[in-house]
């Protein structure tokens, strides 16, 4: 689970700053970054909760 948050919050933000931010001329690129990374993190956590094998079997 920590890897999911690490990817969503750290790696994605670093990639965003390196790849997308140079195309913005103002701080708007940073303002867009946070909701996008939160959405990606929430989607990854929901996918992990839905499809992951974290609960185990109930036999």
Coordinates of N, CA and C in Angstrom, one line a residue:
X1 N 0.8 -1.2 0.0 CA 0.0 0.0 0.0 C 0.9 1.3 0.0
X2 N 2.0 1.2 0.7 CA 2.8 2.4 0.8 C 3.4 2.7 -0.6
X3 N 3.7 1.6 -1.4 CA 4.2 1.8 -2.8 C 3.2 2.6 -3.6
X4 N 1.9 2.3 -3.5 CA 0.9 3.0 -4.2 C 0.9 4.5 -3.9
X5 N 1.0 4.8 -2.7 CA 1.1 6.3 -2.3 C 2.4 6.9 -2.7
X6 N 3.5 6.1 -2.7 CA 4.8 6.6 -3.1 C 4.7 7.0 -4.6
X7 N 4.1 6.1 -5.4 CA 4.0 6.3 -6.8 C 3.1 7.5 -7.1
X8 N 2.0 7.6 -6.5 CA 1.0 8.6 -6.7 C 1.5 10.0 -6.3
X9 N 2.0 10.0 -5.1 CA 2.3 11.3 -4.5 C 3.7 11.8 -4.8
X10 N 4.7 10.9 -4.9 CA 6.1 11.4 -5.1 C 6.5 11.3 -6.6
X11 N 6.5 10.0 -7.1 CA 7.0 9.8 -8.5 C 6.2 10.6 -9.5
X12 N 4.9 10.6 -9.4 CA 4.0 11.3 -10.4 C 4.3 12.8 -10.3
X13 N 4.4 13.3 -9.1 CA 4.7 14.8 -8.9 C 6.1 15.2 -9.5
X14 N 7.1 14.3 -9.3 CA 8.4 14.6 -9.9 C 8.3 14.6 -11.4
X15 N 7.6 13.6 -12.0 CA 7.5 13.5 -13.4 C 6.7 14.7 -13.9
X16 N 5.7 15.1 -13.2 CA 4.9 16.3 -13.6 C 5.7 17.5 -13.7
X17 N 6.5 17.7 -12.6 CA 7.4 18.9 -12.6 C 8.4 18.9 -13.7
X18 N 8.9 17.7 -14.0 CA 9.9 17.6 -15.1 C 9.3 17.7 -16.5
X19 N 8.1 17.2 -16.7 CA 7.6 17.0 -18.1 C 6.5 18.1 -18.4
X20 N 5.6 18.3 -17.5 CA 4.5 19.2 -17.8 C 4.7 20.6 -17.4
X21 N 5.3 20.9 -16.3 CA 5.5 22.2 -15.8 C 6.2 23.2 -16.7
X22 N 7.2 22.7 -17.5 CA 7.8 23.7 -18.4 C 6.8 24.3 -19.5
X23 N 5.7 23.6 -19.7 CA 4.7 24.1 -20.7 C 3.8 25.2 -20.1
X24 N 3.8 25.4 -18.8 CA 3.0 26.5 -18.1 C 3.9 27.7 -17.8
X25 N 3.4 28.8 -18.0 CA 4.2 30.0 -17.8 C 4.0 30.6 -16.4
X26 N 3.0 30.1 -15.7 CA 2.7 30.6 -14.3 C 2.6 29.5 -13.3
X27 N 2.2 29.8 -12.1 CA 2.1 28.8 -11.1 C 0.9 27.9 -11.2
X28 N 0.1 28.1 -12.3 CA -1.1 27.3 -12.5 C -0.7 25.8 -12.7
X29 N 0.4 25.5 -13.2 CA 0.8 24.1 -13.4 C 1.0 23.4 -12.1
X30 N 1.4 24.1 -11.0 CA 1.5 23.5 -9.7 C 0.1 23.4 -9.1
X31 N -0.7 24.4 -9.3 CA -2.1 24.3 -8.8 C -2.9 23.2 -9.4
X32 N -2.6 22.8 -10.6 CA -3.3 21.7 -11.3 C -2.8 20.4 -10.8
X33 N -1.5 20.3 -10.4 CA -0.8 19.1 -10.0 C -1.5 18.4 -8.8
X34 N -1.8 19.2 -7.8 CA -2.3 18.5 -6.5 C -3.6 17.8 -6.7
X35 N -4.6 18.4 -7.3 CA -5.9 17.6 -7.5 C -5.7 16.4 -8.4
X36 N -4.8 16.6 -9.4 CA -4.6 15.4 -10.3 C -3.9 14.3 -9.5
X37 N -2.9 14.6 -8.8 CA -2.2 13.6 -8.0 C -3.1 13.0 -6.9
X38 N -3.9 13.7 -6.3 CA -4.9 13.2 -5.3 C -5.8 12.2 -6.0
X39 N -6.3 12.6 -7.2 CA -7.2 11.8 -7.9 C -6.6 10.4 -8.3
X40 N -5.4 10.5 -8.8 CA -4.6 9.3 -9.2 C -4.4 8.4 -8.0
X41 N -4.0 9.0 -6.8 CA -3.8 8.3 -5.6 C -5.1 7.6 -5.1
X42 N -6.2 8.3 -5.2 CA -7.5 7.8 -4.7 C -7.9 6.6 -5.7
X43 N -7.7 6.8 -7.0 CA -8.1 5.8 -7.9 C -7.2 4.5 -7.7
X44 N -5.9 4.7 -7.5 CA -5.0 3.6 -7.2 C -5.4 2.8 -5.9
X45 N -5.7 3.6 -4.9 CA -6.1 3.0 -3.6 C -7.4 2.2 -3.8
X46 N -8.4 2.8 -4.5 CA -9.7 2.1 -4.7 C -9.4 0.8 -5.5
X47 N -8.6 0.9 -6.5 CA -8.3 -0.3 -7.3 C -7.6 -1.4 -6.5
X48 N -6.7 -0.9 -5.6 CA -6.0 -1.9 -4.7 C -7.0 -2.5 -3.7
X49 N -7.9 -1.7 -3.2 CA -8.9 -2.2 -2.3 C -9.9 -3.2 -3.0
X50 N -10.2 -2.9 -4.2 CA -11.2 -3.7 -4.9 C -10.5 -5.0 -5.5
X51 N -9.4 -4.9 -6.1 CA -8.8 -6.0 -6.8 C -7.6 -6.7 -6.0
X52 N -7.1 -6.0 -5.0 CA -6.0 -6.6 -4.2 C -6.3 -7.8 -3.4
X53 N -5.4 -8.5 -3.1 CA -5.5 -9.7 -2.2 C -5.1 -9.4 -0.8
X54 N -5.5 -8.3 -0.3 CA -5.1 -7.8 1.0 C -5.9 -8.3 2.2
X55 N -7.1 -8.8 1.9 CA -8.0 -9.3 3.0 C -7.7 -10.8 3.3
X56 N -7.3 -11.6 2.4 CA -7.1 -13.0 2.7 C -8.4 -13.8 2.6
X57 N -8.3 -15.0 2.7 CA -9.5 -15.9 2.6 C -10.2 -16.0 3.9
X58 N -11.5 -16.2 3.9 CA -12.3 -16.2 5.1 C -12.8 -17.7 5.3
X59 N -11.9 -18.7 5.3 CA -12.4 -20.0 5.4 C -12.2 -20.6 6.8

